[in-house]
Coordinates of C-alpha atoms in Angstrom, one line a residue:
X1 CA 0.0 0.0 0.0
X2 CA 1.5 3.2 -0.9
X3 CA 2.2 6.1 2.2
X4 CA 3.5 9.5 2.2
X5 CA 6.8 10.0 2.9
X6 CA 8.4 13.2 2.7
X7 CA 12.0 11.9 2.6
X8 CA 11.4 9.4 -0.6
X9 CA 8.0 11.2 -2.6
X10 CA 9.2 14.1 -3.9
X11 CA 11.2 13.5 -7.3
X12 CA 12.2 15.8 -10.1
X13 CA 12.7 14.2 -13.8
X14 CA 14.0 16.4 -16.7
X15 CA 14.7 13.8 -19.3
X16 CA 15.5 14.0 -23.1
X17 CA 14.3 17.2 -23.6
X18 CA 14.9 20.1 -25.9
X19 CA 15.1 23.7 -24.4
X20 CA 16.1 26.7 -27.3
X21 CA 16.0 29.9 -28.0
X22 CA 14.1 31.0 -24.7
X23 CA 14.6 34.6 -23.2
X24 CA 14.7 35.1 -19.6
X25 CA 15.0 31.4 -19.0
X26 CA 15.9 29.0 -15.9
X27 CA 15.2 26.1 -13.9
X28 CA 15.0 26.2 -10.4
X29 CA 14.6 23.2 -8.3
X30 CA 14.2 24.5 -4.8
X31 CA 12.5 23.3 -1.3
X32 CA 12.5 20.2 0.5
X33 CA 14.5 16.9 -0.3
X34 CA 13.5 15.2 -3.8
X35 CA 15.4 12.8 -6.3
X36 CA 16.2 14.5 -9.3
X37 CA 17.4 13.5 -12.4
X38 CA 18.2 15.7 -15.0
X39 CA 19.7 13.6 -17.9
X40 CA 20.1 13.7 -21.9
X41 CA 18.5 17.4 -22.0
X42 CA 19.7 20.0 -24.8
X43 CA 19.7 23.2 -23.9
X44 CA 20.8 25.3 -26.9
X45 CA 20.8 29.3 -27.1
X46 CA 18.9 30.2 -24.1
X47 CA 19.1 33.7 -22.5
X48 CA 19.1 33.4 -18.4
X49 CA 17.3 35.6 -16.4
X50 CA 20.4 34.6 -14.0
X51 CA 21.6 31.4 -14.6
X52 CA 20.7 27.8 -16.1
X53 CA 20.0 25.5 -13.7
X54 CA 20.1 25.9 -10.1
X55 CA 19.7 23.6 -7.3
X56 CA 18.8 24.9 -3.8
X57 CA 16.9 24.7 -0.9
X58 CA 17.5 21.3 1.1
X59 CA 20.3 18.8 -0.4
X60 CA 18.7 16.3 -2.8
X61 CA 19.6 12.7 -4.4
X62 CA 21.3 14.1 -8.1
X63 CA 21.8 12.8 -10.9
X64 CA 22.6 15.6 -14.0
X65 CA 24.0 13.5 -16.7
X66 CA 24.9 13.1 -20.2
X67 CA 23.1 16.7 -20.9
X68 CA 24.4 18.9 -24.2
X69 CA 24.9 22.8 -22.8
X70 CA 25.9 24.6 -25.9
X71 CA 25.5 29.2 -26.7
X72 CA 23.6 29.9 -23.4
X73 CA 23.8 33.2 -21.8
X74 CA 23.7 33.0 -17.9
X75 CA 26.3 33.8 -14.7
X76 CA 26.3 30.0 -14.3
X77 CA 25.2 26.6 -16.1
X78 CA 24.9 24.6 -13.5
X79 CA 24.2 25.9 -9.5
X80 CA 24.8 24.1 -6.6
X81 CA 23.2 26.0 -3.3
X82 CA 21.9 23.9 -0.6
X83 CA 21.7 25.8 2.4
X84 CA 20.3 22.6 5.1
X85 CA 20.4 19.2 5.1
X86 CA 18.1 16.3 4.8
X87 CA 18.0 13.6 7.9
X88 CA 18.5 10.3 5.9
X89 CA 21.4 8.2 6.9
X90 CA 24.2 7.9 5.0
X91 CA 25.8 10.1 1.7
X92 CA 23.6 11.0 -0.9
X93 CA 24.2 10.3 -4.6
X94 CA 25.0 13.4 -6.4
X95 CA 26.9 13.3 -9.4
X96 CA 27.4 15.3 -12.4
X97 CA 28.8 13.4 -15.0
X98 CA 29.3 13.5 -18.7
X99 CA 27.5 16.7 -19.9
X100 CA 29.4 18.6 -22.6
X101 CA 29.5 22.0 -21.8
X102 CA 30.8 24.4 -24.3
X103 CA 30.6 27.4 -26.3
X104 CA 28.6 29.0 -23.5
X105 CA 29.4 33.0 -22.8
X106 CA 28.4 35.4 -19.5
X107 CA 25.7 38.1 -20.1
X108 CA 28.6 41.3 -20.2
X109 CA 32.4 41.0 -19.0
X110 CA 32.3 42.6 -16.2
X111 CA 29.6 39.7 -14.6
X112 CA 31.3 37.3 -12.3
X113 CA 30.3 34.1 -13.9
X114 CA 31.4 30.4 -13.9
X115 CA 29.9 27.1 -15.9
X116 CA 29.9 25.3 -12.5
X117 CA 29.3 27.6 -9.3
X118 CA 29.1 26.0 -5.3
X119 CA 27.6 27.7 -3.0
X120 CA 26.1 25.6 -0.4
X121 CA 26.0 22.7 1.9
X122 CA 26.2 19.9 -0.2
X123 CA 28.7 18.1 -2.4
X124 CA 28.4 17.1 -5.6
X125 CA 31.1 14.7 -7.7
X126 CA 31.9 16.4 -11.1
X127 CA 33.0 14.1 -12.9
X128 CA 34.0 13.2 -16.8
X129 CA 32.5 16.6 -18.3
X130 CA 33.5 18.2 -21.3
X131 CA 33.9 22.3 -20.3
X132 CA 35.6 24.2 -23.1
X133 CA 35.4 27.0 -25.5
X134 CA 33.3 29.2 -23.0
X135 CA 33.8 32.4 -22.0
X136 CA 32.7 32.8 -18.2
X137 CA 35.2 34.0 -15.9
X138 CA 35.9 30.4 -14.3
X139 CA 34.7 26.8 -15.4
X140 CA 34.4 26.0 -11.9
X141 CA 33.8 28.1 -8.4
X142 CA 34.0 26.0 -5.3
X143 CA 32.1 27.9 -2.7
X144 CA 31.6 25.3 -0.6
X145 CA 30.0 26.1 3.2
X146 CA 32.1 24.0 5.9
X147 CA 33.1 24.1 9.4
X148 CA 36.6 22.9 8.3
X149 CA 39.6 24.5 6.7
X150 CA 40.2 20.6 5.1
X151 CA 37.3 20.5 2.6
X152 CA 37.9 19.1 -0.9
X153 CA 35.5 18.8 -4.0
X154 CA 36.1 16.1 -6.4
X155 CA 36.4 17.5 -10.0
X156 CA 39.0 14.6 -11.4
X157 CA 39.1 13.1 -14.7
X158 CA 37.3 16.2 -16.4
X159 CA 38.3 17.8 -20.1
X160 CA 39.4 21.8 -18.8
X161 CA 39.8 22.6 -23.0
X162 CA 43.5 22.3 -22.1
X163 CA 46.4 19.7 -20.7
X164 CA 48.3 22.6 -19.0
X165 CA 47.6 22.3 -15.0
X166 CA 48.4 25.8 -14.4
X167 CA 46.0 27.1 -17.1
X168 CA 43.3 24.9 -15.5
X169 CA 44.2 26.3 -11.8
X170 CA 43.2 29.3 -13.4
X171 CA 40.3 28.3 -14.4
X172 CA 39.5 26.8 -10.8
X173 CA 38.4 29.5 -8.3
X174 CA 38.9 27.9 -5.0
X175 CA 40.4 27.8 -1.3
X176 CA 44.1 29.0 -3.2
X177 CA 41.7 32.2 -4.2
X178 CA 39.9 32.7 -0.9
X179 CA 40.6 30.6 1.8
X180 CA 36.7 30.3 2.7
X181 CA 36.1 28.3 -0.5
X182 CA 37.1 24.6 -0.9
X183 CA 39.9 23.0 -2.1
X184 CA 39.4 21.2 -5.4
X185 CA 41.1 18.1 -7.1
X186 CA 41.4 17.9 -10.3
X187 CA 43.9 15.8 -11.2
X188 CA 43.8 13.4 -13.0
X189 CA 42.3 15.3 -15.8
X190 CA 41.5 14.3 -19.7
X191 CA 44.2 15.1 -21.7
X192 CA 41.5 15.1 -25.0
X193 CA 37.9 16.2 -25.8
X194 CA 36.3 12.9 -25.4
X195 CA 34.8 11.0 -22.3
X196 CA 36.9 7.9 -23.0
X197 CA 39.8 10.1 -23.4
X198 CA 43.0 9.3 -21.8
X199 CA 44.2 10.6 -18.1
X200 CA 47.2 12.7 -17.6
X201 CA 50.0 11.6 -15.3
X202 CA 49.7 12.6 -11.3
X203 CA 50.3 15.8 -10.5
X204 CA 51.1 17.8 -7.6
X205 CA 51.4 22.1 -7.0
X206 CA 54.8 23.3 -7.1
X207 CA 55.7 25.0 -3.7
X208 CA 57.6 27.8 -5.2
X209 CA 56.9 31.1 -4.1
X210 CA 56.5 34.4 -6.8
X211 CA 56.3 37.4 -4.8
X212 CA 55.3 39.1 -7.8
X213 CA 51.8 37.3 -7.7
X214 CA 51.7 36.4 -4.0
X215 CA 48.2 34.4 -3.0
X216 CA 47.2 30.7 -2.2
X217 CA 49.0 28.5 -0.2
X218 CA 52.0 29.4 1.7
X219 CA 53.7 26.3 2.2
X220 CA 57.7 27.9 3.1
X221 CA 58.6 30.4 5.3
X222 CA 59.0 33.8 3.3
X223 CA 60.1 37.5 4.6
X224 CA 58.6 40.0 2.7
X225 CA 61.3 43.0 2.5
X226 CA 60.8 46.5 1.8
X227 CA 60.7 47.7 -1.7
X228 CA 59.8 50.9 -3.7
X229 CA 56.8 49.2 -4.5
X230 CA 53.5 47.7 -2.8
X231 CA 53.5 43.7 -3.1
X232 CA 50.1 42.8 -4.6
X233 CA 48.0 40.4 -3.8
X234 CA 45.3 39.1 -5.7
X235 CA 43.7 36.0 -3.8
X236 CA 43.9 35.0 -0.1
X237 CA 47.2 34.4 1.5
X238 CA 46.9 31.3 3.4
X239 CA 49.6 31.1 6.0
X240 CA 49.5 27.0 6.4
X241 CA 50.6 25.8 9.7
X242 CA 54.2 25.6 11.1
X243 CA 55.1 28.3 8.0
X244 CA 56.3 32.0 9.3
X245 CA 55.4 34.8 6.9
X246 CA 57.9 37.7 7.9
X247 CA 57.1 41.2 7.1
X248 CA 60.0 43.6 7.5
X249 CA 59.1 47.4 8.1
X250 CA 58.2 49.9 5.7
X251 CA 56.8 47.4 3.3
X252 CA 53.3 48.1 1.8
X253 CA 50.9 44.8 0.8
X254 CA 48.0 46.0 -1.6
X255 CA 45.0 43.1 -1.4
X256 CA 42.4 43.0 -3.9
X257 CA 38.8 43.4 -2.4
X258 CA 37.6 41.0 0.3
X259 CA 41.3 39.4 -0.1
X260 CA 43.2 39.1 3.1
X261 CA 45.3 36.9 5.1
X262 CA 44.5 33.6 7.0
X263 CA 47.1 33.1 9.2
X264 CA 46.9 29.0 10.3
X265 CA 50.9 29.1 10.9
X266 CA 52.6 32.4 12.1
X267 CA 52.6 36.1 10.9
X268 CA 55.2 38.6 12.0
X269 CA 55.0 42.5 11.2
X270 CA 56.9 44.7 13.4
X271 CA 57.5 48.1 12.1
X272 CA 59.2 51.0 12.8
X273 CA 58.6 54.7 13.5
X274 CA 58.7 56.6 9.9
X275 CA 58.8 52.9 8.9
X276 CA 55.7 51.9 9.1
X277 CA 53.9 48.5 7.9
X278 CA 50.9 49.3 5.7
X279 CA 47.7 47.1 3.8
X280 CA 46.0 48.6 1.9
X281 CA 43.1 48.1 -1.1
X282 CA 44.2 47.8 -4.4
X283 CA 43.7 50.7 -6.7
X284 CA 42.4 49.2 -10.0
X285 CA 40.9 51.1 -12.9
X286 CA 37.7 49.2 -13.1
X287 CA 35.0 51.1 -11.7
X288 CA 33.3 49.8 -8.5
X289 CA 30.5 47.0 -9.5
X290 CA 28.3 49.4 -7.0
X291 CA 28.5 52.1 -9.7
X292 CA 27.6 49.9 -12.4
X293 CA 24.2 48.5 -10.7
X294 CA 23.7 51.6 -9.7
X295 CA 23.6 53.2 -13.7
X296 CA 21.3 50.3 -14.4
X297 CA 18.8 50.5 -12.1
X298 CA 19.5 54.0 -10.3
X299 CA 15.1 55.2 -11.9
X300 CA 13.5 52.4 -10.1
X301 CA 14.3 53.4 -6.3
X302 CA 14.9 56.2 -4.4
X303 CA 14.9 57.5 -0.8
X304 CA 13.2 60.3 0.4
X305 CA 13.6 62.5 3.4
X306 CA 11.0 64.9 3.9
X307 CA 9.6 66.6 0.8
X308 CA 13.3 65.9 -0.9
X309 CA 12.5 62.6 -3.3
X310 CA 15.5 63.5 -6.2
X311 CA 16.7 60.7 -7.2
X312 CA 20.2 62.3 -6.3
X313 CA 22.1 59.6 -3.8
X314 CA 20.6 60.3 -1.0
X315 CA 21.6 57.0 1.8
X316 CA 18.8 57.2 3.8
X317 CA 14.9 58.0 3.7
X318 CA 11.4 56.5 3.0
X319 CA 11.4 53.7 0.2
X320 CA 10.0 54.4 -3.1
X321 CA 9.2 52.5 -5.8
X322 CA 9.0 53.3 -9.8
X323 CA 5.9 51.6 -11.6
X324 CA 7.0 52.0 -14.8
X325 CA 3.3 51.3 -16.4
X326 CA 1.7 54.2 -14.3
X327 CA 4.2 56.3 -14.0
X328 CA 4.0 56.7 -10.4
X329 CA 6.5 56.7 -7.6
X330 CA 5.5 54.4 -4.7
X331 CA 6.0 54.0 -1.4
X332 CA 6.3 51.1 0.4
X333 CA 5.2 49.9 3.7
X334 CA 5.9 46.0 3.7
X335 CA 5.8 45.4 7.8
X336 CA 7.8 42.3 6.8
X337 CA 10.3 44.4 4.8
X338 CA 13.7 42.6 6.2
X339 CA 17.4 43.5 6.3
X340 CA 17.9 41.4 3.3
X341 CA 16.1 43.1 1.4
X342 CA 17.3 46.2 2.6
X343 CA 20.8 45.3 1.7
X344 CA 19.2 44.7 -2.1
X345 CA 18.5 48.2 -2.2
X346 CA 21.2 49.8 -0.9
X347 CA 23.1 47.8 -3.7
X348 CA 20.8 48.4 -6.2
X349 CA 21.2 52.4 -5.3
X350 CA 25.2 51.7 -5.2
X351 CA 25.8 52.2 -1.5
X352 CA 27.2 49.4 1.1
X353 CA 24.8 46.7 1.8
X354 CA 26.5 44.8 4.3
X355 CA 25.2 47.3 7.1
X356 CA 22.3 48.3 6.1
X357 CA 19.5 49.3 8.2
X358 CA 15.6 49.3 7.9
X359 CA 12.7 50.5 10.1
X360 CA 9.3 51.7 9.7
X361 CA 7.8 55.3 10.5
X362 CA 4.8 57.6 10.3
X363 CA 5.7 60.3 6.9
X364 CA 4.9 63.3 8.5
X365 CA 4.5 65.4 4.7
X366 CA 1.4 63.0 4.0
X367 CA -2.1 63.5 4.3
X368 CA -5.4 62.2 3.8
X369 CA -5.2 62.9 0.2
X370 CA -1.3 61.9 -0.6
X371 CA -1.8 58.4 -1.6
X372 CA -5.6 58.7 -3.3
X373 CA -3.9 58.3 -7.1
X374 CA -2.0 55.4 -6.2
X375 CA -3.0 52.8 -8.5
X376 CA -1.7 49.6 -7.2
X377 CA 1.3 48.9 -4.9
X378 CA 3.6 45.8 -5.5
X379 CA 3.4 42.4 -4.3
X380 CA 5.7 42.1 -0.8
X381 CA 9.3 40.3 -1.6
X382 CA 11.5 38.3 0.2
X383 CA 15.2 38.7 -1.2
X384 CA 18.4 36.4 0.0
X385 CA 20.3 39.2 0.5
X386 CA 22.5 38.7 -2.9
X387 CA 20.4 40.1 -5.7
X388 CA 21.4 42.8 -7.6
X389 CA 17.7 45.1 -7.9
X390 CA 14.8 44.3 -6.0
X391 CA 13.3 43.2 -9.3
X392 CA 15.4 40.0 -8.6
X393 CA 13.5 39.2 -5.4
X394 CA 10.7 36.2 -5.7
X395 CA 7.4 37.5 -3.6
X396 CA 6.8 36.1 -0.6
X397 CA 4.5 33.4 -0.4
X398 CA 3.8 33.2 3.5
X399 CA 1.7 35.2 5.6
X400 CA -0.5 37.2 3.0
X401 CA -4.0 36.8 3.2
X402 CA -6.1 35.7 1.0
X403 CA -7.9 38.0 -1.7
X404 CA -6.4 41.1 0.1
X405 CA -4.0 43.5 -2.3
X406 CA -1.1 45.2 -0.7
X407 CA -2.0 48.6 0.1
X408 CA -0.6 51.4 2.1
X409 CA -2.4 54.4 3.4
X410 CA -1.1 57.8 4.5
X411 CA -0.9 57.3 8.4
X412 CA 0.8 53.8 7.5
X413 CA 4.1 52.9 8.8
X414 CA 6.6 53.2 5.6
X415 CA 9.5 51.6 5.3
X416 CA 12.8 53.7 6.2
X417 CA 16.6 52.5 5.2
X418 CA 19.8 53.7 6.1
X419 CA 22.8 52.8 3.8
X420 CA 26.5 52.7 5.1
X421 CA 28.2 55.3 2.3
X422 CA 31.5 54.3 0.5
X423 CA 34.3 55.9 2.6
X424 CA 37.3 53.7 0.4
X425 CA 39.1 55.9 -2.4
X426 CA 37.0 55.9 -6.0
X427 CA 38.4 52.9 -7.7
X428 CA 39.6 50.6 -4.7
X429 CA 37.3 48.4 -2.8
X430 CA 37.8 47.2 1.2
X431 CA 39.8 44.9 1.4
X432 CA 39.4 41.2 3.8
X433 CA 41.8 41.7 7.0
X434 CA 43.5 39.5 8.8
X435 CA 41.8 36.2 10.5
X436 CA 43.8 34.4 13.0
X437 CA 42.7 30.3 13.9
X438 CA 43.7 27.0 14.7
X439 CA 45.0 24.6 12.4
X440 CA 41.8 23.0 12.2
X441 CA 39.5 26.1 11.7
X442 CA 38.3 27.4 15.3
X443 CA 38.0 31.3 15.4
X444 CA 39.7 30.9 19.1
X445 CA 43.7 31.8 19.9
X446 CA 45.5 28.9 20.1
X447 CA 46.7 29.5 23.6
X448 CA 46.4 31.1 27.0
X449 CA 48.2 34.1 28.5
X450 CA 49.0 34.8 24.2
X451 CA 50.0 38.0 23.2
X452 CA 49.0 40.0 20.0
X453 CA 51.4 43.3 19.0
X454 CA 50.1 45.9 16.6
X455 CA 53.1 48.3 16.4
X456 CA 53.6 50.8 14.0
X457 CA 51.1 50.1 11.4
X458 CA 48.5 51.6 9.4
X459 CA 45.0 49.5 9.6
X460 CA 42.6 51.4 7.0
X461 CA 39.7 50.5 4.9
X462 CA 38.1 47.2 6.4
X463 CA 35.0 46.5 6.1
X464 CA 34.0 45.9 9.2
X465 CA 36.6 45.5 12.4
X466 CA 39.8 46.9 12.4
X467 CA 40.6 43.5 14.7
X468 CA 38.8 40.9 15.7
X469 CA 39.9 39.3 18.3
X470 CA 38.3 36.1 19.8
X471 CA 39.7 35.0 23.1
X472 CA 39.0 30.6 24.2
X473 CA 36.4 29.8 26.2
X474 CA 37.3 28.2 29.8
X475 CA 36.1 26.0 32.5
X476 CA 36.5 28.4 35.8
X477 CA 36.1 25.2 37.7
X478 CA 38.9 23.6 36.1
X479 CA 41.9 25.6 35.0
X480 CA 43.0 29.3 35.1
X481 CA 41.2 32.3 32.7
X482 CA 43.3 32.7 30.5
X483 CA 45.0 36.2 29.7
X484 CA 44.7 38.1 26.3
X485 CA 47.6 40.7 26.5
X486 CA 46.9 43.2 24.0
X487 CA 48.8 45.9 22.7
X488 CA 48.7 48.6 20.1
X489 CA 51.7 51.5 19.6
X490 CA 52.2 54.3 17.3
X491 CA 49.5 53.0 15.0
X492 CA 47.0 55.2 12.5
X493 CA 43.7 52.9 12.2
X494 CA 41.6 54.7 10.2
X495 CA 37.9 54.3 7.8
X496 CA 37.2 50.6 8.9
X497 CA 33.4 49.9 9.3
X498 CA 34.1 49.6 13.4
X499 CA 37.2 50.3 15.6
X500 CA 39.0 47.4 17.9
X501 CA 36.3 44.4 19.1
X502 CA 37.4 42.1 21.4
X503 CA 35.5 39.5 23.7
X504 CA 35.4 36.4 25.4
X505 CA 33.8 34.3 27.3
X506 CA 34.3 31.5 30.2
X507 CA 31.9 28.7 31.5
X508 CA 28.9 28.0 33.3
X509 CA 28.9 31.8 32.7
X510 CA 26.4 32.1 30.5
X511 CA 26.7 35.9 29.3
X512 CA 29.2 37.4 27.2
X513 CA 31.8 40.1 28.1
X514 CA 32.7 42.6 25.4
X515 CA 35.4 45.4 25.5
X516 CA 36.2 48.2 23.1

C-alpha cells in the first residue's frame, strides 16, 4: 500500500528534452529533499534571467547526466546552493557526469560568472565533463559552506579545454583564491575532448613562491622585505601551519577586495617609526561594481527625506518605488520588509549593503489625500540578500492573506533605510583583513596568556573591524582564565566599518563580556 513519505516522494525528472532559444529562462529546483534526475536534455541558445540551472533549498539525491549545454547566456550553467540538510542516513548520490558543456558566454564581461558555481552545503562529484570554448570568468567556483579548513570537491578526470595544470588552476576558483572556498582536485584530468579520453599523469602544485603574484597557499617560510613598490595580492594568503610569513618594516601589501590573510601558521610584522607597515586596497581602474548596478537601475528606487525625493544619492529616507506602467513613484510599507532586502537596495542604489539598516515610520509630509492616485502597490518580496535590484526578489509566499491587495495608506508605517556610504578611495574596494585560527579552523587563539602586538602600522579601509579578536572559552572550575595581552603602539587605524572588538567568554557563565 502506498504512504507518504516526505523523505522518498518528492522526485524531479527532466529527461530528453529540448530547451532553445528561450529569453529570460531558468530552472529552479528548490524546497525540501526530492530525487532529481536531470539527464540527456539540450539546452541550446537560451538567454538566463540569472543562470541555467540551479539547485537549492534542502540537499537532494542528483543525478545531472549526459546533458548537451551549448550558446547559453547566464552567470552560471549549473548551480549548486543547498543551504540545510536532509536527515536520511548515510551520503547521498549526487553526481554530475558527462554533460558537454561548451561554447557558453556570461551576459557582459564585467559579470562574475562560472559554468559550474558552489555555493552551499552539499557536495556534488563532477566528474568526466567536457567544459571548453566558454567564455565565463571560471569553469568552476567551489564555494563550498564548511566548518573545516580541510574541505575538498572532487572534480577529477574532467576535459578543462587544455592539458596545461596551471592554465586549468586558473580556471578553478577555489580555497588557493579565498581561503573560505574549498579545495578542489582535479587531477587526473583528460588530456583530449572525449569522455573515454586518456588521463594525464599525477600531478602535484609546485611550492615555489613568486612574490610578484603572492596568493594561495603558503607552504615555506617567506620575509617580505621593503621595496619601492606595494606587493600585490590578488587571492587569499593562506599562511599553512608551522610556516612563518615575515614582514619587514616599511613594506606596503595592496589586497584585492575581500582578499586578506589567514594566518593558520605564524605572521610577523613589526615596524618602525617613519617605517611603518601598511595594507591597503588595491587601486584598479575598473570602476566599482556598486557604480555599475547603480547606472542600471538608479530610476526604479529612491529615498526620500522629507519633501526631498531627487533621485540624487541620498543614503537614507522613506522607500520608493518606480511603476514604470503608471508612472508613479511608490511608497512602500511591507511590515515584513527585512534587512535582506534592505541590503538589495542599498546595492541596487550603489551604497554598502552589508550594514544596512531598515525601520518603519509615520511620513509626517502626507495627508489624507497623498496616496488617493495610487494605482496599485507591489506584491511584498523576500530577497536572500544577494540580488542585484529588488526586481530580482521572488514574492513572498507566507503570511498574505487571501484575496487582500497590498496597500498602504497615509498614516501607515513606511519603510525607512539607512545605507552605510563608501568611505574607500574611488576605484579601490575594502579589502578582507587579517583572520587568526587554529589549524583545524576554530576562530579561538591557540593558547592562554597569548599576546597580540600591533606596532607601527596603518590599519585602513576594512570593512568591518579593524581587529577581531576572539579570546578561548574556559572551565573556571577547572583551570585558570586565560590572559589576552593586548597591545597597540604608534598605530594610524583609520575608515574601517568599526574600531578594535574584542570579547570572550568563560563557562557556566552564560553571558558574554565585550570590551572596546
Amino acid at each position: 500500500m502506498w504512504q507518504y513519505n516526505v523523505n522518498y516522494t518528492h522526485s524531479v525528472v527532466l529527461h530528453n528534452t529540448t530547451w532553445r532559444n528561450n529569453r529570460n529562462f531558468g530552472i529552479v529546483i528548490d524546497g525540501h529533499y526530492a530525487q532529481c534526475n536531470i539527464s540527456g536534455n539540450v539546452f541550446d541558445d537560451n538567454r538566463c534571467k540569472v543562470g541555467l540551472i540551479s539547485i537549492r533549498g534542502m540537499e537532494k539525491s542528483l543525478r545531472i547526466m549526459r546533458n548537451t549545454m551549448l550558446q547559453n547566456a547566464g552567470t552560471f550553467m549549473i548551480e549548486f546552493k543547498a543551504d540545510s540538510q536532509c536527515d536520511l542516513w548515510g551520503e547521498l548520490v549526487a553526481i554530475a557526469q558527462e554533460n558537454t558543456i561548451k561554447f557558453n558566454k556570461a551576459p557582459s564581461m564585467t559579470t562574475p560568472s562560472s559554468l559550474i558555481v558552489f555555493d552551499g552545503l552539499q557536495k556534488v562529484r563532477i566528474r568526466r565533463n567536457l567544459l571548453s570554448d566558454n567564455t565565463l570568468a571560471y569553469s568552476l567556483v567551489a564555494g563550498m559552506k564548511t566548518a573545516r579548513l580541510e574541505s575538498t570537491l572532487d572534480a577529477t578526470e574532467n576535459w578543462w579545454g587544455t592539458k596545461d595544470p596551471v592554465i586549468i588552476q586558473h580556471l578553478i576558483f577555489d580555497f588557493d583564491d579565498w581561503n573560505d572556498h574549498a579545495l578542489v582536485n582535479f587531477a587526473p584530468y583528460l588530456i583530449e575532448d572525449s569522455f573515454e579520453g586518456s588521463l594525464s599523469v599525477s600531478w602535484e602544485q609546485p611550492n615555489l613562491v613568486n612574490v610578484e603574484n603572492l596568493g594561495g597557499r603558503l607552504m615555506t617560510s617567506l620575509t617580505l622585505h621593503q621595496r619601492d613598490r606595494p606587493y600585490v595580492i590578488k587571492s587569499d594568503l593562506t599562511i599553512m601551519p608551522h610556516v612563518t610569513l615575515t614582514i619587514s618594516p616599511g613594506t606596503i601589501l595592496e589586497f584585492a577586495p575581500r582578499v586578506g590573510i589567514l594566518a593558520l601558521g605564524t605572521l610577523i610584522a613589526k615596524g618602525r617609526r617613519h617605517e611603518e607597515i601598511v595594507m591597503r586596497p588595491l587601486p584598479n581602474d575598473i570602476p566599482a561594481s556598486t557604480e555599475i548596478v547603480h547606472n542600471m537601475y538608479k530610476r526604479s528606487l529612491r529615498l526620500c527625506s522629507g519633501m526631498n525625493c531627487s533621485e540624487s544619492a541620498s543614503n537614507e529616507g522613506f522607500l520608493e518605488y518606480w511603476n514604470a506602467t503608471t508612472l508613479q513613484w511608490v511608497p512602500l510599507c511591507d511590515s515584513r520588509f527585512s534587512e535582506r532586502n534592505a541590503q538589495v537596495v542599498c546595492r541596487q542604489l550603489g551604497f554598502e549593503h552589508y550594514s544596512a539598516w531598515v525601520d518603519h515610520g509615520p511620513r509626517v509630509e502626507f495627508d489624507r489625500n497623498s496616496l488617493s492616485r495610487i494605482w496599485t502597490y507591489p506584491e511584498p518580496l523576500q530577497c536572500s540578500g544577494e540580488e542585484s535590484s529588488l526586481d530580482e526578489c521572488p514574492i513572498r509566499l507566507n503570511g498574505q492573506m487571501y484575496g487582500r491587495r497590498p496597500m498602504c495608506y497615509w498614516n501607515s508605517q513606511f519603510i525607512f533605510i539607512h545605507c552605510k556610504e563608501r568611505n574607500v578611495q574611488p576605484n579601490t574596494d575594502y579589502w578582507g583583513g587579517i583572520r587568526y585560527l587554529t589549524e583545524i579552523g576554530e576562530h579561538y587563539l591557540r593558547k592562554s596568556n597569548e599576546t597580540i602586538n600591533i606596532i607601527n602600522s596603518d590599519i585602513s579601509f576594512n570593512l568591518e573591524e579593524a581587529m577581531f579578536i576572539h579570546s578561548p572559552v574556559w572551565n573556571t572550575e577547572t583551570s585558570n582564565i586565560s590572559e589576552i595581552s593586548i597591545t597597540i603602539n604608534n598605530t594610524v587605524i583609520s575608515d574601517n566599518g568599526r574600531g578594535i572588538y574584542q570579547f570572550s567568554s568563560v563557562k557556566p557563565v552564560t553571558y558574554w563580556v565585550s570590551s572596546f
